[in-house]
Amino acid sequence: CVEVWEFWVGRYILNTPLINLFYFLMGAKIDWTTSVDSFIREFDLVKVHENSSIEHSINCRMFGEWNETAHPTLRFRPIVIGCKCTVKGMVSLGAVVEDGSTISKLSAVPEGAIVPELSEISGSPGFVTAKLKLNGVKRHSVSQIMEGGLKLLWLVFELYLFFGVVFLGQYLWVSRLPQSWRYAPVLQWYLLILWFNFISIFTSIIIK
């Protein structure tokens, strides 16, 4: 169910206040100033403090070894992200990322590791490659919330545009097609899809 929600709904509200609200209602402890630009699983095991940025998916589960002598196992451990952190790489279950740290892209924090504060982590397994200054990773929560609000307004505009184009297409094509014709419904849907694609491309060109 979660994967279906992520595909049909979640990807449209990433990095908006709605995704923070959804994860909060699902049990995750995510501060409202956090920028969530990727998906999170095992919600009740995730804790993210203020002014952090999540740009890589977080999973708090791991499957154990499965062979002829060992039965399949599944482990769950909590993940904690501190204040003013940026997560662009994988954080394994049980890990703690302390305040002001950055997990670089293509990096992997091992299971149960503790990332020191103000550290930049690179590599797989990850290791400290630099020490950061707190001012260099400070985020502006107000502008971040405004950006999320603008994305929500744009999403509402796109929904209204979609329904408007569909209704206009039905008005243009349904009234002009011979209803007694056998293939009229098929042609109607074909024209609607063609009309919607044309209007969407034209609108994108005009806006950009």
Coordinates of C-alpha atoms in Angstrom, one line a residue:
C1 CA 0.0 0.0 0.0
V2 CA 2.8 2.4 0.9
E3 CA 4.5 1.9 -2.5
V4 CA 1.3 2.5 -4.3
W5 CA 0.8 5.7 -2.3
E6 CA 4.3 6.9 -3.1
F7 CA 3.8 6.4 -6.8
W8 CA 0.3 8.0 -7.1
V9 CA 0.4 10.6 -4.4
G10 CA 3.7 10.9 -2.6
R11 CA 5.9 12.0 -5.4
Y12 CA 3.7 15.0 -6.1
I13 CA 4.0 16.4 -2.5
L14 CA 7.7 15.8 -1.9
N15 CA 9.4 18.8 -0.3
T16 CA 6.1 20.3 0.8
P17 CA 4.5 20.7 4.2
L18 CA 2.0 17.9 3.2
I19 CA 4.7 15.2 3.2
N20 CA 5.8 16.3 6.7
L21 CA 2.2 16.1 7.9
F22 CA 1.7 12.7 6.4
Y23 CA 4.8 11.2 8.0
F24 CA 3.9 12.9 11.3
L25 CA 0.4 11.3 11.2
M26 CA 2.0 7.9 10.4
G27 CA 4.1 8.1 13.5
A28 CA 7.5 9.6 12.4
K29 CA 9.1 12.3 14.6
I30 CA 10.0 14.8 11.9
D31 CA 10.3 18.5 12.7
W32 CA 8.1 20.8 10.6
T33 CA 11.2 22.7 9.4
T34 CA 12.7 19.6 7.8
S35 CA 12.9 19.3 4.0
V36 CA 11.7 15.8 3.0
D37 CA 12.6 15.3 -0.7
S38 CA 12.6 11.5 -0.6
F39 CA 10.5 8.7 0.9
I40 CA 10.7 7.2 4.4
R41 CA 9.7 3.7 5.5
E42 CA 9.1 2.3 9.0
F43 CA 7.8 5.7 10.0
D44 CA 7.7 5.2 13.8
L45 CA 11.4 4.4 13.9
V46 CA 12.5 7.6 12.2
K47 CA 13.4 10.8 14.1
V48 CA 14.6 13.9 12.3
H49 CA 15.4 17.2 14.1
E50 CA 14.9 20.7 12.9
N51 CA 16.3 22.3 9.7
S52 CA 17.6 19.1 8.2
S53 CA 17.3 18.0 4.6
I54 CA 16.4 14.4 3.6
E55 CA 17.3 13.8 -0.1
H56 CA 17.8 10.0 0.1
S57 CA 15.3 7.4 1.1
I58 CA 15.4 6.1 4.7
N59 CA 14.7 2.5 5.6
C60 CA 14.9 1.1 9.1
R61 CA 14.8 -2.6 8.1
M62 CA 17.3 -5.1 6.9
F63 CA 16.9 -8.8 5.9
G64 CA 19.3 -11.2 7.4
E65 CA 21.3 -14.1 5.8
W66 CA 19.1 -16.8 4.4
N67 CA 20.7 -20.2 3.6
E68 CA 20.2 -23.9 4.3
T69 CA 21.2 -23.7 7.9
A70 CA 19.7 -20.2 8.8
H71 CA 16.1 -19.2 8.7
P72 CA 15.2 -15.8 7.1
T73 CA 15.3 -12.9 9.5
L74 CA 14.2 -9.3 9.4
R75 CA 15.7 -6.7 11.7
F76 CA 14.3 -3.3 12.7
R77 CA 16.3 -0.5 14.3
P78 CA 15.6 3.3 14.7
I79 CA 17.4 6.0 12.7
V80 CA 18.1 9.4 14.2
I81 CA 19.0 12.5 12.2
G82 CA 20.2 15.6 14.1
C83 CA 19.7 19.3 13.6
K84 CA 20.8 21.0 10.4
C85 CA 21.9 17.8 8.7
T86 CA 21.9 17.0 5.0
V87 CA 21.3 13.4 4.0
K88 CA 22.1 12.6 0.3
G89 CA 23.4 9.1 0.8
M90 CA 22.2 5.9 2.5
V91 CA 21.8 5.8 6.3
S92 CA 21.6 2.2 7.5
L93 CA 19.4 1.1 10.4
G94 CA 20.4 1.9 13.9
A95 CA 22.6 4.8 12.8
V96 CA 22.7 8.2 14.5
V97 CA 23.7 11.3 12.5
E98 CA 24.6 14.1 14.9
D99 CA 24.0 17.8 14.4
G100 CA 25.4 19.7 11.4
S101 CA 26.6 16.6 9.5
T102 CA 26.4 15.9 5.8
I103 CA 26.1 12.5 4.2
S104 CA 27.4 12.8 0.6
K105 CA 25.9 11.2 -2.5
L106 CA 26.8 7.6 -3.1
S107 CA 27.8 7.2 0.5
A108 CA 26.6 4.6 3.0
V109 CA 26.6 5.0 6.8
P110 CA 27.1 1.5 8.3
E111 CA 24.5 -0.1 10.6
G112 CA 24.7 1.2 14.1
A113 CA 27.3 3.9 13.3
I114 CA 27.4 7.3 15.0
V115 CA 28.3 10.2 12.8
P116 CA 30.1 12.9 14.8
E117 CA 28.6 16.4 14.6
L118 CA 29.7 18.8 11.9
S119 CA 31.2 15.9 9.8
E120 CA 31.1 15.3 6.1
I121 CA 30.7 11.6 5.3
S122 CA 31.8 10.1 2.0
G123 CA 32.5 6.6 0.7
S124 CA 30.9 3.2 1.2
P125 CA 31.3 2.4 4.0
G126 CA 31.2 6.0 5.0
F127 CA 34.1 7.8 6.8
V128 CA 34.7 11.4 7.8
T129 CA 36.4 13.3 5.1
A130 CA 36.0 16.9 6.4
K131 CA 34.8 18.9 9.4
L132 CA 32.1 21.5 8.7
K133 CA 31.3 24.8 10.2
L134 CA 27.8 25.2 11.7
N135 CA 27.2 28.4 9.7
G136 CA 28.0 26.6 6.5
V137 CA 25.1 24.2 6.9
K138 CA 22.5 26.5 8.4
R139 CA 19.1 26.3 6.6
H140 CA 16.4 29.0 6.3
S141 CA 13.2 27.3 7.5
V142 CA 11.0 30.2 6.6
S143 CA 12.0 30.3 2.9
Q144 CA 11.9 26.5 2.9
I145 CA 8.2 26.6 4.1
M146 CA 7.4 29.3 1.5
E147 CA 8.9 27.1 -1.2
G148 CA 6.8 24.2 -0.1
G149 CA 3.7 26.3 -0.1
L150 CA 4.3 27.5 -3.6
K151 CA 4.7 23.9 -4.7
L152 CA 1.3 23.1 -3.2
L153 CA -0.3 26.1 -5.0
W154 CA 1.3 24.9 -8.3
L155 CA -0.1 21.4 -7.6
V156 CA -3.6 22.8 -7.1
F157 CA -3.2 24.8 -10.4
E158 CA -2.2 21.7 -12.3
L159 CA -5.2 19.7 -11.0
Y160 CA -7.6 22.5 -12.0
L161 CA -5.9 22.7 -15.4
F162 CA -6.2 19.0 -15.9
F163 CA -9.9 18.9 -15.1
G164 CA -10.5 22.0 -17.2
V165 CA -8.8 20.6 -20.2
V166 CA -10.7 17.3 -19.9
F167 CA -14.1 19.1 -19.6
L168 CA -13.3 21.4 -22.5
G169 CA -12.3 18.4 -24.6
Q170 CA -15.5 16.6 -23.8
Y171 CA -17.5 19.6 -24.8
L172 CA -15.6 20.0 -28.1
W173 CA -15.6 16.4 -29.2
V174 CA -18.6 14.7 -27.7
S175 CA -21.1 17.1 -29.2
R176 CA -19.6 16.7 -32.6
L177 CA -19.2 12.9 -32.9
P178 CA -22.1 10.8 -34.2
Q179 CA -23.3 9.0 -31.2
S180 CA -24.9 6.2 -33.3
W181 CA -21.5 5.3 -34.7
R182 CA -20.1 2.1 -33.3
Y183 CA -16.6 3.3 -32.7
A184 CA -17.5 6.8 -31.4
P185 CA -16.4 6.1 -27.7
V186 CA -13.0 4.8 -28.8
L187 CA -12.5 7.8 -31.1
Q188 CA -13.7 10.1 -28.2
W189 CA -11.1 8.8 -25.8
Y190 CA -8.4 9.0 -28.5
L191 CA -9.2 12.6 -29.2
L192 CA -9.3 13.4 -25.5
I193 CA -5.9 12.0 -24.9
L194 CA -4.5 13.7 -27.9
W195 CA -6.1 17.0 -26.9
F196 CA -4.8 16.7 -23.3
N197 CA -1.2 16.0 -24.4
F198 CA -1.3 18.9 -26.9
I199 CA -2.6 21.4 -24.3
S200 CA -0.2 20.1 -21.6
I201 CA 2.9 20.5 -23.9
F202 CA 1.7 23.9 -25.1
T203 CA 1.0 25.1 -21.5
S204 CA 4.5 23.9 -20.4
I205 CA 6.1 25.8 -23.3
I206 CA 4.2 29.0 -22.5
I207 CA 5.0 28.8 -18.7
K208 CA 8.7 28.1 -19.3

